[in-house]
Short mmCIF file of C-alpha atoms and ligand atoms in Angstrom, two decimals:
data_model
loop_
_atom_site.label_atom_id
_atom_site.label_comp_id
_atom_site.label_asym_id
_atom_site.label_seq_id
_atom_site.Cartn_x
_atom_site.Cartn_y
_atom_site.Cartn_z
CA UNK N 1 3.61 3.42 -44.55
CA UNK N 2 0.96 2.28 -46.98
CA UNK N 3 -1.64 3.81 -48.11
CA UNK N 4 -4.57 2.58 -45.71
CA UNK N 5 -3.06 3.25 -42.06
CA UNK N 6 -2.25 -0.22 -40.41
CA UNK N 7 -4.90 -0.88 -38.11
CA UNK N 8 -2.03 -1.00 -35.35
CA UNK N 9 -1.78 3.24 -35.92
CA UNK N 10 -5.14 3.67 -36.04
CA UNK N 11 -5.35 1.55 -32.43
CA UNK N 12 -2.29 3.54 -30.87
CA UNK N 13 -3.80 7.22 -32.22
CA UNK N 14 -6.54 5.84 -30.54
CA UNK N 15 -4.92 4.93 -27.03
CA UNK N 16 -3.04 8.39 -26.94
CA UNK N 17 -5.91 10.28 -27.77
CA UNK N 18 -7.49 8.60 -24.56
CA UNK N 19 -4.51 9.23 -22.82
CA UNK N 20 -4.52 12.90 -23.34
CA UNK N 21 -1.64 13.19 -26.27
CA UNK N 22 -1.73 16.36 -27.74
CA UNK N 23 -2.98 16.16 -31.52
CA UNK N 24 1.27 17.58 -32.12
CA UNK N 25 2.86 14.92 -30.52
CA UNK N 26 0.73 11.96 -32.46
CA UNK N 27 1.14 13.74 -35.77
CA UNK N 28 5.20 14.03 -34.90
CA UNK N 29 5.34 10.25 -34.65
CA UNK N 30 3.51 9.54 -37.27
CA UNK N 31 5.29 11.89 -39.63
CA UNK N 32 8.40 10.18 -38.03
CA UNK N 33 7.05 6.65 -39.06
CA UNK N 34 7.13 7.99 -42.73
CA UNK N 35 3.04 10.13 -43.27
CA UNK N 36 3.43 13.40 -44.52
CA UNK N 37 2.14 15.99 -42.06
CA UNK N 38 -1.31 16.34 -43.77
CA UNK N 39 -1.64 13.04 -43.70
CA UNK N 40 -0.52 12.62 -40.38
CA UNK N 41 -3.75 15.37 -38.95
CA UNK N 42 -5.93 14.40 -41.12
CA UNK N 43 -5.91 10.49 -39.68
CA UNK N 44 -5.31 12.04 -35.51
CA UNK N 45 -8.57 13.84 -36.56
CA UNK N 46 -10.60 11.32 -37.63
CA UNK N 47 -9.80 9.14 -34.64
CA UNK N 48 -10.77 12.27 -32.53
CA UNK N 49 -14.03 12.48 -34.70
CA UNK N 50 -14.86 8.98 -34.43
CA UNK N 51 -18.45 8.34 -32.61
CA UNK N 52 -16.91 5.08 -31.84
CA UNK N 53 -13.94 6.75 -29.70
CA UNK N 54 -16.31 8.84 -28.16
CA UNK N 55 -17.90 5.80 -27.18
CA UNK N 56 -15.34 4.19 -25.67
CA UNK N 57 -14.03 7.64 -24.22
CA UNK N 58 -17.23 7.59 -21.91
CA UNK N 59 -16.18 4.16 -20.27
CA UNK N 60 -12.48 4.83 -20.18
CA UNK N 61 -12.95 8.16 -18.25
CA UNK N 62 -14.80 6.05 -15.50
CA UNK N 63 -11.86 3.40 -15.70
CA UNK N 64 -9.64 6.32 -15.48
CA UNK N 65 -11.21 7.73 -12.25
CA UNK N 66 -11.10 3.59 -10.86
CA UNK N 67 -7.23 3.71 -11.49
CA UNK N 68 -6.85 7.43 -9.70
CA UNK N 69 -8.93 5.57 -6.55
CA UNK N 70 -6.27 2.89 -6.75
CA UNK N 71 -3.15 5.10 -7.03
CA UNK N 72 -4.11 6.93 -3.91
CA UNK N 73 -4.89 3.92 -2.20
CA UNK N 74 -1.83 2.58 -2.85
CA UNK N 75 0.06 5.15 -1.75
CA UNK N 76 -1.28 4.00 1.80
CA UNK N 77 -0.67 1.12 1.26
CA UNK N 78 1.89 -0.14 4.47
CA UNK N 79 5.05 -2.10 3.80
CA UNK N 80 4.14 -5.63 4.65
CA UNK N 81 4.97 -7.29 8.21
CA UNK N 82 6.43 -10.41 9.64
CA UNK N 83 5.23 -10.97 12.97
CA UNK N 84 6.29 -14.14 15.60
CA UNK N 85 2.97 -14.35 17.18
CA UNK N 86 -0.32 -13.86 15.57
CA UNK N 87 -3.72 -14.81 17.66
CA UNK N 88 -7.08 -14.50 15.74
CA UNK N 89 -8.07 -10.96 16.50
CA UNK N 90 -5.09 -9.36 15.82
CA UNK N 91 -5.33 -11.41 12.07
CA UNK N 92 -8.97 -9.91 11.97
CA UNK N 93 -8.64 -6.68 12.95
CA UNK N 94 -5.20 -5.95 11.29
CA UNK N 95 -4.67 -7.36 8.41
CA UNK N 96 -8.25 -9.34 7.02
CA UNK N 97 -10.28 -5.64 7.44
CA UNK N 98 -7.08 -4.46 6.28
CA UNK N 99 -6.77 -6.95 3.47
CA UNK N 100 -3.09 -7.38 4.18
CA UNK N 101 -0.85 -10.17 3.86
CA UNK N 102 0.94 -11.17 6.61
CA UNK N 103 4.48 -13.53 7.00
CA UNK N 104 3.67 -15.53 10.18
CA UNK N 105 7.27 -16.90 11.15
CA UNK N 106 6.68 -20.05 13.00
CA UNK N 107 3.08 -19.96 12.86
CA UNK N 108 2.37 -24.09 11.71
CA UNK N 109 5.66 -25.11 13.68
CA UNK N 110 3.26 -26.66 16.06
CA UNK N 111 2.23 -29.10 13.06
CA UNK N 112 3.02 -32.45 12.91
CA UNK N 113 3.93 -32.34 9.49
CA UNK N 114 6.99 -30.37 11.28
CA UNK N 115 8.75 -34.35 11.36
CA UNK N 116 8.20 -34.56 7.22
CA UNK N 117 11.23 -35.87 5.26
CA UNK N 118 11.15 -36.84 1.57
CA UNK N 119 12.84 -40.31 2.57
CA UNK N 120 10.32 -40.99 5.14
CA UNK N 121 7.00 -39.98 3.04
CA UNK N 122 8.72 -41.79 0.49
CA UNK N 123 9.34 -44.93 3.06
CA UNK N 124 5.45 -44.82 4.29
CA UNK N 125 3.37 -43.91 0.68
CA UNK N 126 6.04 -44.62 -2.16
CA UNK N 127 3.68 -46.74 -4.05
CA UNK N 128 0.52 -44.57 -3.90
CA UNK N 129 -0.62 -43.56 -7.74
CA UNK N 130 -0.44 -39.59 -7.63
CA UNK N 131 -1.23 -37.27 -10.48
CA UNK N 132 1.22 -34.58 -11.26
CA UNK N 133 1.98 -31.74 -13.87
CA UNK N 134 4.88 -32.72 -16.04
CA UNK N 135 6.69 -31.26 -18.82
CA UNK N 136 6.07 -27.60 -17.75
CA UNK N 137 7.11 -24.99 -20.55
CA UNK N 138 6.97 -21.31 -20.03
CA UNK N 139 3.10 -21.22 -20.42
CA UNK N 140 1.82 -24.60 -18.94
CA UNK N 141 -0.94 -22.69 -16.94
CA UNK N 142 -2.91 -22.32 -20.50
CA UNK N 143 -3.51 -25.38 -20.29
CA UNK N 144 -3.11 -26.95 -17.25
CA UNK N 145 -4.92 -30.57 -17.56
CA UNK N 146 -2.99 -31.08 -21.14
CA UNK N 147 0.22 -31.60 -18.41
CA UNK N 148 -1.46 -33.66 -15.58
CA UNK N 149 0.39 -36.99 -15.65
CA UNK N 150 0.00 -40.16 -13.93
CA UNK N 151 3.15 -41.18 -11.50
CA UNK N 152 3.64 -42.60 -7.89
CA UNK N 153 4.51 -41.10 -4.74
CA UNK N 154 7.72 -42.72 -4.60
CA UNK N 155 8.81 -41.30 -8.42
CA UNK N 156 7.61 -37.79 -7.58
CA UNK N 157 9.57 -37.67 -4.16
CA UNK N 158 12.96 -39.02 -6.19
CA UNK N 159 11.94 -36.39 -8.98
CA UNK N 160 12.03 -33.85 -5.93
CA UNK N 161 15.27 -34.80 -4.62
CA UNK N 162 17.64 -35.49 -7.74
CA UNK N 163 16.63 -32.75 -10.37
CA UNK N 164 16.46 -29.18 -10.04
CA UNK N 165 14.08 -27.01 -12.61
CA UNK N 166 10.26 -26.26 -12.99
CA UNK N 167 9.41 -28.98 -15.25
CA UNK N 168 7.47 -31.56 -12.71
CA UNK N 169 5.19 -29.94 -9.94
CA UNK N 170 2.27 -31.64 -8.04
CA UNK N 171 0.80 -28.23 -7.46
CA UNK N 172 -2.64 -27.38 -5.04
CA UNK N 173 -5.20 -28.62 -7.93
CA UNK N 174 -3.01 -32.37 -8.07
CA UNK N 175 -5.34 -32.54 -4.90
CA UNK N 176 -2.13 -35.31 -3.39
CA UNK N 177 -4.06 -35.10 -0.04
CA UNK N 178 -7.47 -36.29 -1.66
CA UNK N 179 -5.36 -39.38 -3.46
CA UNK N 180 -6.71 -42.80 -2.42
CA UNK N 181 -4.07 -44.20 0.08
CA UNK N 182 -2.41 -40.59 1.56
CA UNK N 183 -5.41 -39.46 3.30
CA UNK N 184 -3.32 -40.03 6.66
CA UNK N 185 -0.94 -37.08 5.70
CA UNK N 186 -3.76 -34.58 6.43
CA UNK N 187 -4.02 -35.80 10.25
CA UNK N 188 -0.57 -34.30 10.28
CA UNK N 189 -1.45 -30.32 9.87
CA UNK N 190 -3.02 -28.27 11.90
CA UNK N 191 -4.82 -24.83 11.82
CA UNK N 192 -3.71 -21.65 11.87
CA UNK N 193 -5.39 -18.40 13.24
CA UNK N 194 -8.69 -17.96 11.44
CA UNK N 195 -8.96 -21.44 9.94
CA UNK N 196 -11.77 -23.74 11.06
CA UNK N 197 -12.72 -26.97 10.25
CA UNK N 198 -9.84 -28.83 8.25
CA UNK N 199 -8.95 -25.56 6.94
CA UNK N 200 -9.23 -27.13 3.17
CA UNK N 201 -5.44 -27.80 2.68
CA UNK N 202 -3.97 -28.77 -0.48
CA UNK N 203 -0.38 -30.46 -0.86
CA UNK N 204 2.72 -28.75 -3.05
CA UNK N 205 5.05 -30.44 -3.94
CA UNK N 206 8.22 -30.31 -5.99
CA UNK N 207 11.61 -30.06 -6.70
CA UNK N 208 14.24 -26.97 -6.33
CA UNK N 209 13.32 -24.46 -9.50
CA UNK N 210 9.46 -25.41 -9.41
CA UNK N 211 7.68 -21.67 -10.16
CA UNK N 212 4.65 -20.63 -9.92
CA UNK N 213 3.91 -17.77 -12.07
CA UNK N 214 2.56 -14.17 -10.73
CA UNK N 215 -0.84 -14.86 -10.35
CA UNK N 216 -3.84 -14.00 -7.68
CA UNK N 217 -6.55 -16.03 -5.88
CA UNK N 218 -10.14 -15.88 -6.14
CA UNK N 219 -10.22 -16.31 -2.29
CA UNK N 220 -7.94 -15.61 0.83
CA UNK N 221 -5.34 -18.27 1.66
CA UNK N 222 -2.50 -19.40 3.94
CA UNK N 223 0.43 -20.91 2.19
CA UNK N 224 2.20 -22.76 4.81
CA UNK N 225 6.25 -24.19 4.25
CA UNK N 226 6.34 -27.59 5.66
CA UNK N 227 9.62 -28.98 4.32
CA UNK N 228 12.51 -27.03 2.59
CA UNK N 229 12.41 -23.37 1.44
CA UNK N 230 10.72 -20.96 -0.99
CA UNK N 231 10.53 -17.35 -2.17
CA UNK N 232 7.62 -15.66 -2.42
CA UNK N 233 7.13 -12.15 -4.23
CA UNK N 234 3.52 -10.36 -3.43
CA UNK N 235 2.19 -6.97 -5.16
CA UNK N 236 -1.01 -5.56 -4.06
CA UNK N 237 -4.28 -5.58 -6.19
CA UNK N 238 -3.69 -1.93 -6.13
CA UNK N 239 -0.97 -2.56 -8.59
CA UNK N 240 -2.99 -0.99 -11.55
CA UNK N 241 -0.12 -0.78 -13.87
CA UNK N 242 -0.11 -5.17 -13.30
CA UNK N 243 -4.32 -4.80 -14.82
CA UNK N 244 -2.10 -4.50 -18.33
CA UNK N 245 -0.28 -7.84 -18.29
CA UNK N 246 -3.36 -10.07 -16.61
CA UNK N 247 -4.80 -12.77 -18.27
CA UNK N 248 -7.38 -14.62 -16.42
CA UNK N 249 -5.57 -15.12 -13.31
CA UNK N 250 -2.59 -15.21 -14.17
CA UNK N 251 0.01 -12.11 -15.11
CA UNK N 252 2.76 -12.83 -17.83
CA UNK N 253 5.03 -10.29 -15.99
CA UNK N 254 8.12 -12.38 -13.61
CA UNK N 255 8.11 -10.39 -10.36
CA UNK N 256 11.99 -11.39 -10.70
CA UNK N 257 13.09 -9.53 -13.36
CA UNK N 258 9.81 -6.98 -14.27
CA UNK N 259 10.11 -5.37 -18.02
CA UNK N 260 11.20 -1.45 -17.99
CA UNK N 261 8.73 0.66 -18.26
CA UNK N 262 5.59 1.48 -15.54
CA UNK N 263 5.89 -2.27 -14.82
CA UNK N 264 8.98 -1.44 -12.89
CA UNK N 265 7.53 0.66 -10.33
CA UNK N 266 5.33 -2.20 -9.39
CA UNK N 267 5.97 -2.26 -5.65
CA UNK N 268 6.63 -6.20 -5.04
CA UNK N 269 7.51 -7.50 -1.38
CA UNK N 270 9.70 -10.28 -1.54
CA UNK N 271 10.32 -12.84 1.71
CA UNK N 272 11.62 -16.33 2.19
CA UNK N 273 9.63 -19.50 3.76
CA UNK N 274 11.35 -21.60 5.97
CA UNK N 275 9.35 -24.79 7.58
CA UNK N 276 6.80 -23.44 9.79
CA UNK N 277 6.17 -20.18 8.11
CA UNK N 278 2.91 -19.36 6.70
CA UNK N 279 1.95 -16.27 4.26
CA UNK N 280 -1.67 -15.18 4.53
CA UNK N 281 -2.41 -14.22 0.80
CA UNK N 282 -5.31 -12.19 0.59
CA UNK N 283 -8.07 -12.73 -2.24
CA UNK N 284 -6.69 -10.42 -4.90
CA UNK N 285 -3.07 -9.95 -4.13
CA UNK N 286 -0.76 -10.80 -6.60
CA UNK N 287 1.70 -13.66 -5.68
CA UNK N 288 4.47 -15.71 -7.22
CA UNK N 289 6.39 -18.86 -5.80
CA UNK N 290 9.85 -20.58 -6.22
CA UNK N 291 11.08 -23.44 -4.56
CA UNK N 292 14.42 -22.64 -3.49
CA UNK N 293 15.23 -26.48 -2.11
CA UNK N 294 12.77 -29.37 -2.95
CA UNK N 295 9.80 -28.12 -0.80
CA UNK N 296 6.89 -29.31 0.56
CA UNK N 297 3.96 -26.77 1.27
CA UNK N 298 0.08 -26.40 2.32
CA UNK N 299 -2.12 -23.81 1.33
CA UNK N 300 -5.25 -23.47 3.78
CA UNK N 301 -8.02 -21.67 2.81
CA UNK N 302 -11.23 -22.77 5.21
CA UNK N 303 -11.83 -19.39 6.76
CA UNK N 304 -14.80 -18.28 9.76
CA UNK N 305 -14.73 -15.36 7.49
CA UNK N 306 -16.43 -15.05 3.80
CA UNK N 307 -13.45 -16.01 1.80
CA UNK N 308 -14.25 -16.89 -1.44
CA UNK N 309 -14.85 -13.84 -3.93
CA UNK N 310 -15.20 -15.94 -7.51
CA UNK N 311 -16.99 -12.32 -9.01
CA UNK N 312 -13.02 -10.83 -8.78
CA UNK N 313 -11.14 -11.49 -11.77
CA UNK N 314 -10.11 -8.33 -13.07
CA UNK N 315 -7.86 -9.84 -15.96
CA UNK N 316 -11.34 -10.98 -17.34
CA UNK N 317 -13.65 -7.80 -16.26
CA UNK N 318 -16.17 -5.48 -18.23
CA UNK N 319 -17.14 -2.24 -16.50
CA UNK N 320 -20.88 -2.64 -15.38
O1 AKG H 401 3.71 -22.66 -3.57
C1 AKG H 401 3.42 -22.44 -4.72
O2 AKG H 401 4.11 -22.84 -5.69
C2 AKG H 401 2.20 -21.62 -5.05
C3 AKG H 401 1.25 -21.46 -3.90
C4 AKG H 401 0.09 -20.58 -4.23
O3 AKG H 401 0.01 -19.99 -5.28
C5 AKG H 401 -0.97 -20.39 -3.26
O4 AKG H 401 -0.91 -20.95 -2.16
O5 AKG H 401 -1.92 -19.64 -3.57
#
């Protein structure tokens, strides 16, 4: 090690000092990363000394006390439940005060939309101008309007039925159903329980392999599965251990294969949509989506309930 500590050391004496380390254990590691044990306590006390730790220790204990809340919370936390029939009150009462998700099987199959088929969409609208993302790397979502493209209907159903993979997806914000000339598609859905008005639906759709990274919602949604199938993995806000990995919305962990470590004990529920099931995804609740088959899907969000919580954004909070 050199002879100014790397700032890195200086940051992780730091952490572990707000974690509770021992002064013994720090100094061990650092004599173990080459220090000599003088050297090693005199730099663990100095970060204990430091008015600016002490500063920071202040905030962290309430933090601290925050992620305790959580934990217990979570512990409570019921598994989550499929149910066949779901009427308004019973969404209210159980799961919207509850703020739990909920896999409605069969809830839209009264939609019209039910009768979709790529051919036939393709058949009525293949020469409507659509925007869509293309050329989707791992981190698209940083910048999502540097991948918008221009292509029509037509190209973007053939897309969905002859490749597989993630790289083309006209995703909710492609806005398909506010596209000059497929306005009639919208007279095909209908509402599910707690919806009013149009519900605010937005299109999705894509090919087989099209992912949608972990993520959560600034307001409560249904995602409904109108053609094809998906997976869908879900982890409760509650999830403190997920607060690590957030940025902005989105979470760089992959709910399929989580990294070792506390990230492993995140508790994620994992459930397939066929056509006609609908997910309520509750503001907050960490979701991710893959297309399984070339899907089709709606995501509702037009609730008789307040909804819309843009304040909640933990990946980007400051204690008040
Ligand atoms: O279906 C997808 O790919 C993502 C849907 C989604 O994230 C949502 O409805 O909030």
């Amino acid at each position: 090690m050199s002879e100014a500590l790397a700032a890195e050391w200086t940051a992780w004496i730091a952490q572990n000092v707000l974690r509770g380390a021992p002064d013994e254990a720090l100094v061990a590691t650092l004599v173990g990363a080459g220090l000599s044990e003088d050297r090693a306590l005199d730099e663990v006390t100095a970060v204990r000394r430091s008015p600016i730790l002490a500063g920071a220790a202040s905030l962290v204990r309430r933090s601290a006390g925050v992620e305790q809340v959580a934990r217990l919370l979570r512990e409570r936390m019921p598994p989550m439940e499929e149910v066949d029939a779901l009427d308004e009150d019973e969404l209210y009462r159980t799961f919207w005060l509850g703020h739990r998700p909920v896999v409605f099987r069969g809830g839209a199959r009264g939609f019209p939309a039910m009768g979709w088929s790529f051919d036939g969409l393709a058949e009525r609208f293949g020469e409507i101008p659509v925007d869509v993302l293309a050329d989707r790397g791992a981190d698209w979502w940083t910048d999502r309007e540097g991948h918008v493209a221009r292509t029509t209907f037509g190209a973007l159903v053939r897309t969905c039925l002859d490749t597989v993979g993630d790289a083309v997806y006209a995703d909710g914000r492609s806005e398909l159903l506010a596209t000059q000339g497929l306005e009639p598609l919208a007279a095909d859905l209908g509402l599910l329980p707690g919806l009013v008005g149009d519900g605010f639906p937005r299109l999705w759709v894509g090919p087989a392999g099209t992912v949608t990274p972990l993520h959560h919602d600034q307001s409560t949604g249904w995602l409904v599965q109108l053609v094809g199938r998906k997976r869908v993995w879900m982890a409760s806000p509650l999830e403190v251990a997920l607060m690590s990995t957030t940025h902005g919305l989105f979470n760089t962990v992959d709910a399929r294969c989580p990294p070792a470590g506390e990230l492993e004990e995140v508790r994620f529920s994992t459930f397939e949509l066929e056509p006609g099931d609908a997910v309520l995804i509750p503001v907050g609740w960490w979701h991710q989506v893959e297309a399984l088959t070339p899907s089709i899907s709606v995501s509702m969000g037009g609730f008789r309930w307040p909804a819309v919580h843009t304040w909640y954004c933990p990946g980007r909070a400051t204690l008040p």
